[in-house]
GROMACS .gro file of N, CA and C in nm:
model
  387
    1MET      N    1  -5.892   1.973   1.770
    1MET     CA    2  -5.956   1.908   1.658
    1MET      C    3  -6.008   1.771   1.701
    2LYS      N    4  -6.132   1.745   1.676
    2LYS     CA    5  -6.195   1.617   1.713
    2LYS      C    6  -6.148   1.505   1.621
    3VAL      N    7  -6.138   1.387   1.678
    3VAL     CA    8  -6.105   1.266   1.602
    3VAL      C    9  -6.230   1.179   1.600
    4ASP      N   10  -6.277   1.147   1.480
    4ASP     CA   11  -6.399   1.067   1.465
    4ASP      C   12  -6.368   0.948   1.374
    5LYS      N   13  -6.365   0.830   1.433
    5LYS     CA   14  -6.336   0.708   1.358
    5LYS      C   15  -6.442   0.604   1.388
    6THR      N   16  -6.456   0.509   1.299
    6THR     CA   17  -6.548   0.398   1.321
    6THR      C   18  -6.486   0.298   1.419
    7ASP      N   19  -6.569   0.212   1.475
    7ASP     CA   20  -6.516   0.106   1.561
    7ASP      C   21  -6.416   0.019   1.485
    8GLY      N   22  -6.442  -0.005   1.358
    8GLY     CA   23  -6.350  -0.084   1.277
    8GLY      C   24  -6.213  -0.019   1.265
    9GLU      N   25  -6.212   0.112   1.247
    9GLU     CA   26  -6.085   0.185   1.239
    9GLU      C   27  -6.012   0.180   1.373
   10TRP      N   28  -6.086   0.202   1.482
   10TRP     CA   29  -6.023   0.196   1.615
   10TRP      C   30  -5.970   0.056   1.643
   11ALA      N   31  -6.043  -0.045   1.605
   11ALA     CA   32  -6.001  -0.184   1.632
   11ALA      C   33  -5.868  -0.217   1.563
   12LYS      N   34  -5.841  -0.153   1.451
   12LYS     CA   35  -5.714  -0.176   1.380
   12LYS      C   36  -5.598  -0.105   1.449
   13GLU      N   37  -5.627   0.005   1.520
   13GLU     CA   38  -5.521   0.087   1.580
   13GLU      C   39  -5.491   0.052   1.725
   14LEU      N   40  -5.589  -0.001   1.796
   14LEU     CA   41  -5.574  -0.029   1.939
   14LEU      C   42  -5.558  -0.179   1.963
   15SER      N   43  -5.496  -0.213   2.075
   15SER     CA   44  -5.493  -0.354   2.114
   15SER      C   45  -5.636  -0.395   2.150
   16PRO      N   46  -5.667  -0.524   2.150
   16PRO     CA   47  -5.802  -0.567   2.188
   16PRO      C   48  -5.841  -0.517   2.328
   17GLU      N   49  -5.746  -0.515   2.421
   17GLU     CA   50  -5.774  -0.469   2.557
   17GLU      C   51  -5.801  -0.319   2.559
   18GLN      N   52  -5.721  -0.241   2.485
   18GLN     CA   53  -5.744  -0.097   2.477
   18GLN      C   54  -5.878  -0.067   2.411
   19PHE      N   55  -5.911  -0.140   2.306
   19PHE     CA   56  -6.038  -0.121   2.237
   19PHE      C   57  -6.154  -0.145   2.333
   20ALA      N   58  -6.145  -0.251   2.413
   20ALA     CA   59  -6.253  -0.283   2.508
   20ALA      C   60  -6.273  -0.169   2.607
   21VAL      N   61  -6.164  -0.110   2.657
   21VAL     CA   62  -6.175  -0.002   2.755
   21VAL      C   63  -6.215   0.129   2.687
   22LEU      N   64  -6.138   0.172   2.588
   22LEU     CA   65  -6.157   0.304   2.528
   22LEU      C   66  -6.285   0.316   2.445
   23ARG      N   67  -6.324   0.210   2.376
   23ARG     CA   68  -6.439   0.221   2.287
   23ARG      C   69  -6.565   0.152   2.340
   24LYS      N   70  -6.549   0.049   2.425
   24LYS     CA   71  -6.664  -0.026   2.475
   24LYS      C   72  -6.688  -0.007   2.625
   25LYS      N   73  -6.608   0.081   2.687
   25LYS     CA   74  -6.626   0.121   2.828
   25LYS      C   75  -6.603   0.008   2.928
   26ALA      N   76  -6.515  -0.084   2.893
   26ALA     CA   77  -6.477  -0.189   2.989
   26ALA      C   78  -6.387  -0.128   3.097
   27THR      N   79  -6.364  -0.204   3.202
   27THR     CA   80  -6.274  -0.162   3.310
   27THR      C   81  -6.169  -0.270   3.328
   28GLU      N   82  -6.042  -0.228   3.329
   28GLU     CA   83  -5.935  -0.326   3.352
   28GLU      C   84  -5.940  -0.372   3.497
   29ALA      N   85  -5.886  -0.489   3.523
   29ALA     CA   86  -5.883  -0.543   3.659
   29ALA      C   87  -5.798  -0.454   3.749
   30PRO      N   88  -5.840  -0.435   3.876
   30PRO     CA   89  -5.761  -0.353   3.967
   30PRO      C   90  -5.621  -0.410   3.986
   31PHE      N   91  -5.525  -0.320   4.004
   31PHE     CA   92  -5.384  -0.354   4.028
   31PHE      C   93  -5.318  -0.426   3.911
   32SER      N   94  -5.380  -0.423   3.794
   32SER     CA   95  -5.324  -0.490   3.677
   32SER      C   96  -5.260  -0.393   3.578
   33GLY      N   97  -5.288  -0.265   3.593
   33GLY     CA   98  -5.245  -0.167   3.494
   33GLY      C   99  -5.101  -0.123   3.506
   34GLU      N  100  -5.045  -0.089   3.393
   34GLU     CA  101  -4.905  -0.047   3.383
   34GLU      C  102  -4.874   0.077   3.465
   35TYR      N  103  -4.969   0.169   3.480
   35TYR     CA  104  -4.940   0.297   3.543
   35TYR      C  105  -4.994   0.312   3.685
   36ASP      N  106  -5.047   0.207   3.743
   36ASP     CA  107  -5.100   0.215   3.879
   36ASP      C  108  -4.995   0.264   3.978
   37SER      N  109  -4.873   0.217   3.965
   37SER     CA  110  -4.767   0.252   4.061
   37SER      C  111  -4.658   0.339   4.000
   38THR      N  112  -4.687   0.406   3.890
   38THR     CA  113  -4.590   0.495   3.826
   38THR      C  114  -4.607   0.637   3.879
   39PHE      N  115  -4.497   0.695   3.928
   39PHE     CA  116  -4.504   0.831   3.981
   39PHE      C  117  -4.391   0.919   3.926
   40ASP      N  118  -4.336   0.882   3.810
   40ASP     CA  119  -4.230   0.961   3.748
   40ASP      C  120  -4.288   1.090   3.691
   41PRO      N  121  -4.206   1.197   3.681
   41PRO     CA  122  -4.254   1.322   3.621
   41PRO      C  123  -4.287   1.302   3.474
   42GLY      N  124  -4.394   1.363   3.430
   42GLY     CA  125  -4.433   1.354   3.290
   42GLY      C  126  -4.580   1.382   3.268
   43THR      N  127  -4.626   1.345   3.151
   43THR     CA  128  -4.764   1.372   3.111
   43THR      C  129  -4.830   1.242   3.065
   44TYR      N  130  -4.955   1.225   3.104
   44TYR     CA  131  -5.035   1.111   3.061
   44TYR      C  132  -5.129   1.159   2.950
   45SER      N  133  -5.124   1.091   2.837
   45SER     CA  134  -5.209   1.127   2.725
   45SER      C  135  -5.302   1.012   2.690
   46CYS      N  136  -5.399   1.040   2.606
   46CYS     CA  137  -5.495   0.939   2.561
   46CYS      C  138  -5.422   0.838   2.473
   47ALA      N  139  -5.436   0.711   2.504
   47ALA     CA  140  -5.371   0.605   2.426
   47ALA      C  141  -5.428   0.594   2.285
   48ALA      N  142  -5.547   0.646   2.263
   48ALA     CA  143  -5.608   0.638   2.131
   48ALA      C  144  -5.566   0.752   2.040
   49CYS      N  145  -5.570   0.876   2.091
   49CYS     CA  146  -5.548   0.991   2.002
   49CYS      C  147  -5.430   1.080   2.041
   50GLY      N  148  -5.370   1.058   2.158
   50GLY     CA  149  -5.255   1.138   2.199
   50GLY      C  150  -5.287   1.267   2.271
   51ASN      N  151  -5.414   1.297   2.294
   51ASN     CA  152  -5.453   1.418   2.366
   51ASN      C  153  -5.395   1.415   2.508
   52ASN      N  154  -5.324   1.522   2.547
   52ASN     CA  155  -5.271   1.529   2.683
   52ASN      C  156  -5.385   1.543   2.783
   53LEU      N  157  -5.385   1.457   2.886
   53LEU     CA  158  -5.496   1.448   2.981
   53LEU      C  159  -5.460   1.488   3.124
   54PHE      N  160  -5.349   1.435   3.175
   54PHE     CA  161  -5.312   1.453   3.315
   54PHE      C  162  -5.162   1.479   3.328
   55GLU      N  163  -5.126   1.568   3.419
   55GLU     CA  164  -4.986   1.589   3.456
   55GLU      C  165  -4.955   1.500   3.575
   56SER      N  166  -4.834   1.446   3.578
   56SER     CA  167  -4.797   1.354   3.687
   56SER      C  168  -4.801   1.422   3.823
   57LYS      N  169  -4.787   1.554   3.827
   57LYS     CA  170  -4.792   1.624   3.957
   57LYS      C  171  -4.929   1.614   4.022
   58THR      N  172  -5.032   1.576   3.946
   58THR     CA  173  -5.167   1.560   4.003
   58THR      C  174  -5.199   1.414   4.034
   59LYS      N  175  -5.103   1.324   4.015
   59LYS     CA  176  -5.125   1.182   4.042
   59LYS      C  177  -5.098   1.153   4.190
   60PHE      N  178  -5.179   1.067   4.248
   60PHE     CA  179  -5.158   1.029   4.388
   60PHE      C  180  -5.194   0.882   4.407
   61ASP      N  181  -5.147   0.826   4.518
   61ASP     CA  182  -5.170   0.684   4.546
   61ASP      C  183  -5.296   0.668   4.629
   62ALA      N  184  -5.406   0.634   4.563
   62ALA     CA  185  -5.534   0.614   4.632
   62ALA      C  186  -5.550   0.469   4.678
   63ARG      N  187  -5.455   0.385   4.642
   63ARG     CA  188  -5.458   0.242   4.678
   63ARG      C  189  -5.588   0.174   4.633
   64CYS      N  190  -5.638   0.217   4.518
   64CYS     CA  191  -5.763   0.160   4.466
   64CYS      C  192  -5.738   0.060   4.354
   65GLY      N  193  -5.615   0.056   4.302
   65GLY     CA  194  -5.584  -0.038   4.195
   65GLY      C  195  -5.580   0.022   4.056
   66TRP      N  196  -5.612   0.150   4.044
   66TRP     CA  197  -5.606   0.221   3.917
   66TRP      C  198  -5.531   0.351   3.936
   67PRO      N  199  -5.470   0.405   3.830
   67PRO     CA  200  -5.408   0.536   3.842
   67PRO      C  201  -5.511   0.639   3.888
   68SER      N  202  -5.471   0.722   3.984
   68SER     CA  203  -5.561   0.823   4.040
   68SER      C  204  -5.498   0.961   4.027
   69PHE      N  205  -5.578   1.055   3.984
   69PHE     CA  206  -5.535   1.194   3.968
   69PHE      C  207  -5.637   1.283   4.037
   70TYR      N  208  -5.593   1.399   4.085
   70TYR     CA  209  -5.690   1.490   4.147
   70TYR      C  210  -5.735   1.601   4.054
   71ASP      N  211  -5.678   1.609   3.934
   71ASP     CA  212  -5.721   1.710   3.838
   71ASP      C  213  -5.678   1.670   3.698
   72ALA      N  214  -5.753   1.714   3.600
   72ALA     CA  215  -5.719   1.691   3.459
   72ALA      C  216  -5.669   1.822   3.399
   73ILE      N  217  -5.597   1.812   3.289
   73ILE     CA  218  -5.555   1.930   3.216
   73ILE      C  219  -5.682   1.999   3.166
   74PRO      N  220  -5.696   2.131   3.189
   74PRO     CA  221  -5.819   2.201   3.149
   74PRO      C  222  -5.856   2.177   3.003
   75GLY      N  223  -5.982   2.141   2.981
   75GLY     CA  224  -6.035   2.119   2.847
   75GLY      C  225  -6.003   1.984   2.785
   76SER      N  226  -5.930   1.900   2.859
   76SER     CA  227  -5.885   1.772   2.801
   76SER      C  228  -5.986   1.659   2.814
   77VAL      N  229  -6.080   1.672   2.905
   77VAL     CA  230  -6.177   1.564   2.929
   77VAL      C  231  -6.319   1.617   2.928
   78VAL      N  232  -6.413   1.525   2.910
   78VAL     CA  233  -6.556   1.554   2.911
   78VAL      C  234  -6.619   1.463   3.016
   79PHE      N  235  -6.720   1.514   3.085
   79PHE     CA  236  -6.789   1.439   3.189
   79PHE      C  237  -6.928   1.398   3.141
   80ASN      N  238  -6.964   1.273   3.167
   80ASN     CA  239  -7.095   1.220   3.128
   80ASN      C  240  -7.156   1.142   3.243
   81ASP      N  241  -7.287   1.150   3.257
   81ASP     CA  242  -7.355   1.066   3.357
   81ASP      C  243  -7.349   0.921   3.312
   82ASP      N  244  -7.317   0.832   3.405
   82ASP     CA  245  -7.309   0.688   3.378
   82ASP      C  246  -7.399   0.617   3.478
   83THR      N  247  -7.504   0.554   3.429
   83THR     CA  248  -7.597   0.480   3.515
   83THR      C  249  -7.592   0.330   3.486
   84SER      N  250  -7.484   0.284   3.423
   84SER     CA  251  -7.475   0.145   3.379
   84SER      C  252  -7.474   0.044   3.494
   85THR      N  253  -7.436   0.087   3.613
   85THR     CA  254  -7.432  -0.005   3.728
   85THR      C  255  -7.554   0.011   3.818
   86GLY      N  256  -7.647   0.099   3.779
   86GLY     CA  257  -7.764   0.125   3.862
   86GLY      C  258  -7.741   0.238   3.961
   87VAL      N  259  -7.619   0.288   3.968
   87VAL     CA  260  -7.583   0.401   4.053
   87VAL      C  261  -7.530   0.509   3.961
   88VAL      N  262  -7.565   0.635   3.987
   88VAL     CA  263  -7.515   0.743   3.903
   88VAL      C  264  -7.369   0.770   3.936
   89ARG      N  265  -7.284   0.757   3.834
   89ARG     CA  266  -7.142   0.792   3.846
   89ARG      C  267  -7.110   0.892   3.736
   90THR      N  268  -6.995   0.956   3.747
   90THR     CA  269  -6.952   1.050   3.644
   90THR      C  270  -6.840   0.987   3.562
   91GLU      N  271  -6.872   0.957   3.438
   91GLU     CA  272  -6.775   0.900   3.345
   91GLU      C  273  -6.684   1.012   3.294
   92VAL      N  274  -6.556   0.979   3.272
   92VAL     CA  275  -6.459   1.072   3.216
   92VAL      C  276  -6.419   1.018   3.078
   93THR      N  277  -6.434   1.103   2.975
   93THR     CA  278  -6.395   1.065   2.840
   93THR      C  279  -6.297   1.167   2.784
   94CYS      N  280  -6.221   1.125   2.684
   94CYS     CA  281  -6.127   1.214   2.616
   94CYS      C  282  -6.206   1.318   2.536
   95ALA      N  283  -6.168   1.445   2.549
   95ALA     CA  284  -6.239   1.552   2.479
   95ALA      C  285  -6.213   1.550   2.328
   96VAL      N  286  -6.109   1.482   2.284
   96VAL     CA  287  -6.075   1.480   2.141
   96VAL      C  288  -6.139   1.361   2.069
   97CYS      N  289  -6.125   1.240   2.124
   97CYS     CA  290  -6.174   1.121   2.052
   97CYS      C  291  -6.293   1.054   2.120
   98GLY      N  292  -6.331   1.099   2.239
   98GLY     CA  293  -6.445   1.040   2.309
   98GLY      C  294  -6.415   0.909   2.377
   99GLY      N  295  -6.289   0.869   2.383
   99GLY     CA  296  -6.252   0.743   2.445
   99GLY      C  297  -6.282   0.741   2.594
  100HIS      N  298  -6.332   0.627   2.641
  100HIS     CA  299  -6.362   0.609   2.784
  100HIS      C  300  -6.231   0.599   2.861
  101LEU      N  301  -6.217   0.683   2.964
  101LEU     CA  302  -6.096   0.683   3.046
  101LEU      C  303  -6.120   0.618   3.181
  102GLY      N  304  -6.234   0.646   3.240
  102GLY     CA  305  -6.267   0.596   3.374
  102GLY      C  306  -6.378   0.679   3.433
  103HIS      N  307  -6.366   0.709   3.563
  103HIS     CA  308  -6.469   0.786   3.635
  103HIS      C  309  -6.403   0.883   3.730
  104VAL      N  310  -6.477   0.987   3.769
  104VAL     CA  311  -6.428   1.081   3.869
  104VAL      C  312  -6.524   1.078   3.987
  105PHE      N  313  -6.466   1.081   4.107
  105PHE     CA  314  -6.543   1.075   4.231
  105PHE      C  315  -6.510   1.196   4.316
  106ASP      N  316  -6.611   1.253   4.379
  106ASP     CA  317  -6.595   1.372   4.464
  106ASP      C  318  -6.608   1.336   4.611
  107GLY      N  319  -6.539   1.414   4.695
  107GLY     CA  320  -6.561   1.408   4.839
  107GLY      C  321  -6.513   1.284   4.909
  108GLU      N  322  -6.408   1.220   4.860
  108GLU     CA  323  -6.358   1.099   4.925
  108GLU      C  324  -6.254   1.129   5.033
  109LYS      N  325  -6.221   1.254   5.050
  109LYS     CA  326  -6.133   1.299   5.159
  109LYS      C  327  -5.993   1.239   5.153
  110PHE      N  328  -5.932   1.242   5.033
  110PHE     CA  329  -5.793   1.199   5.020
  110PHE      C  330  -5.696   1.312   5.054
  111GLY      N  331  -5.747   1.430   5.082
  111GLY     CA  332  -5.661   1.543   5.117
  111GLY      C  333  -5.596   1.609   4.996
  112THR      N  334  -5.654   1.589   4.879
  112THR     CA  335  -5.600   1.652   4.758
  112THR      C  336  -5.659   1.792   4.742
  113PRO      N  337  -5.596   1.877   4.662
  113PRO     CA  338  -5.646   2.015   4.647
  113PRO      C  339  -5.789   2.026   4.594
  114THR      N  340  -5.836   1.929   4.516
  114THR     CA  341  -5.971   1.937   4.458
  114THR      C  342  -6.072   1.847   4.528
  115ASP      N  343  -6.027   1.760   4.617
  115ASP     CA  344  -6.111   1.658   4.680
  115ASP      C  345  -6.184   1.573   4.576
  116GLN      N  346  -6.113   1.549   4.465
  116GLN     CA  347  -6.164   1.461   4.359
  116GLN      C  348  -6.064   1.349   4.335
  117ARG      N  349  -6.115   1.237   4.284
  117ARG     CA  350  -6.030   1.126   4.242
  117ARG      C  351  -6.073   1.082   4.103
  118TYR      N  352  -5.989   1.111   4.006
  118TYR     CA  353  -6.007   1.059   3.872
  118TYR      C  354  -5.951   0.918   3.873
  119CYS      N  355  -6.035   0.820   3.863
  119CYS     CA  356  -5.998   0.678   3.865
  119CYS      C  357  -5.991   0.633   3.719
  120ILE      N  358  -5.868   0.618   3.668
  120ILE     CA  359  -5.846   0.605   3.524
  120ILE      C  360  -5.783   0.470   3.490
  121ASN      N  361  -5.830   0.408   3.385
  121ASN     CA  362  -5.773   0.282   3.336
  121ASN      C  363  -5.636   0.307   3.274
  122SER      N  364  -5.535   0.230   3.315
  122SER     CA  365  -5.402   0.240   3.254
  122SER      C  366  -5.408   0.216   3.104
  123LEU      N  367  -5.494   0.125   3.061
  123LEU     CA  368  -5.504   0.092   2.918
  123LEU      C  369  -5.547   0.211   2.833
  124SER      N  370  -5.609   0.310   2.894
  124SER     CA  371  -5.653   0.428   2.819
  124SER      C  372  -5.546   0.536   2.814
  125LEU      N  373  -5.432   0.511   2.879
  125LEU     CA  374  -5.327   0.612   2.892
  125LEU      C  375  -5.198   0.573   2.821
  126LYS      N  376  -5.123   0.677   2.786
  126LYS     CA  377  -4.985   0.662   2.742
  126LYS      C  378  -4.905   0.763   2.822
  127PHE      N  379  -4.795   0.719   2.884
  127PHE     CA  380  -4.714   0.807   2.968
  127PHE      C  381  -4.592   0.855   2.890
  128GLU      N  382  -4.567   0.985   2.898
  128GLU     CA  383  -4.449   1.043   2.834
  128GLU      C  384  -4.372   1.123   2.938
  129PRO      N  385  -4.248   1.078   2.968
  129PRO     CA  386  -4.166   1.149   3.068
  129PRO      C  387  -4.130   1.291   3.023
   0.00000   0.00000   0.00000
């Protein structure tokens, strides 16, 4: 079920930092996020709507400063072209509420099963053991 709220409604529910990332597509500073170095078993869900996004078994240490995953839970995310920096990147958003999560990169040779790196803002996530 899709969640459709106004920016005003989201602003009341999210912290200002979460609102900036999830609704305005900001990026948190590298190495500042709560989940960058978390590797406990569990599930990462959308901080805005609770949609399950990533299993901890797909998380890896890319040393990039943001939580990195090599795969998302099927059907949990949507991919969009992002040309905001002048370079085409693939934005990752929550399939339920449309919240901005981060970006996915292909072919970086981290040795993961998918050869992908989902570079995700901690502020867009909630971890549940």
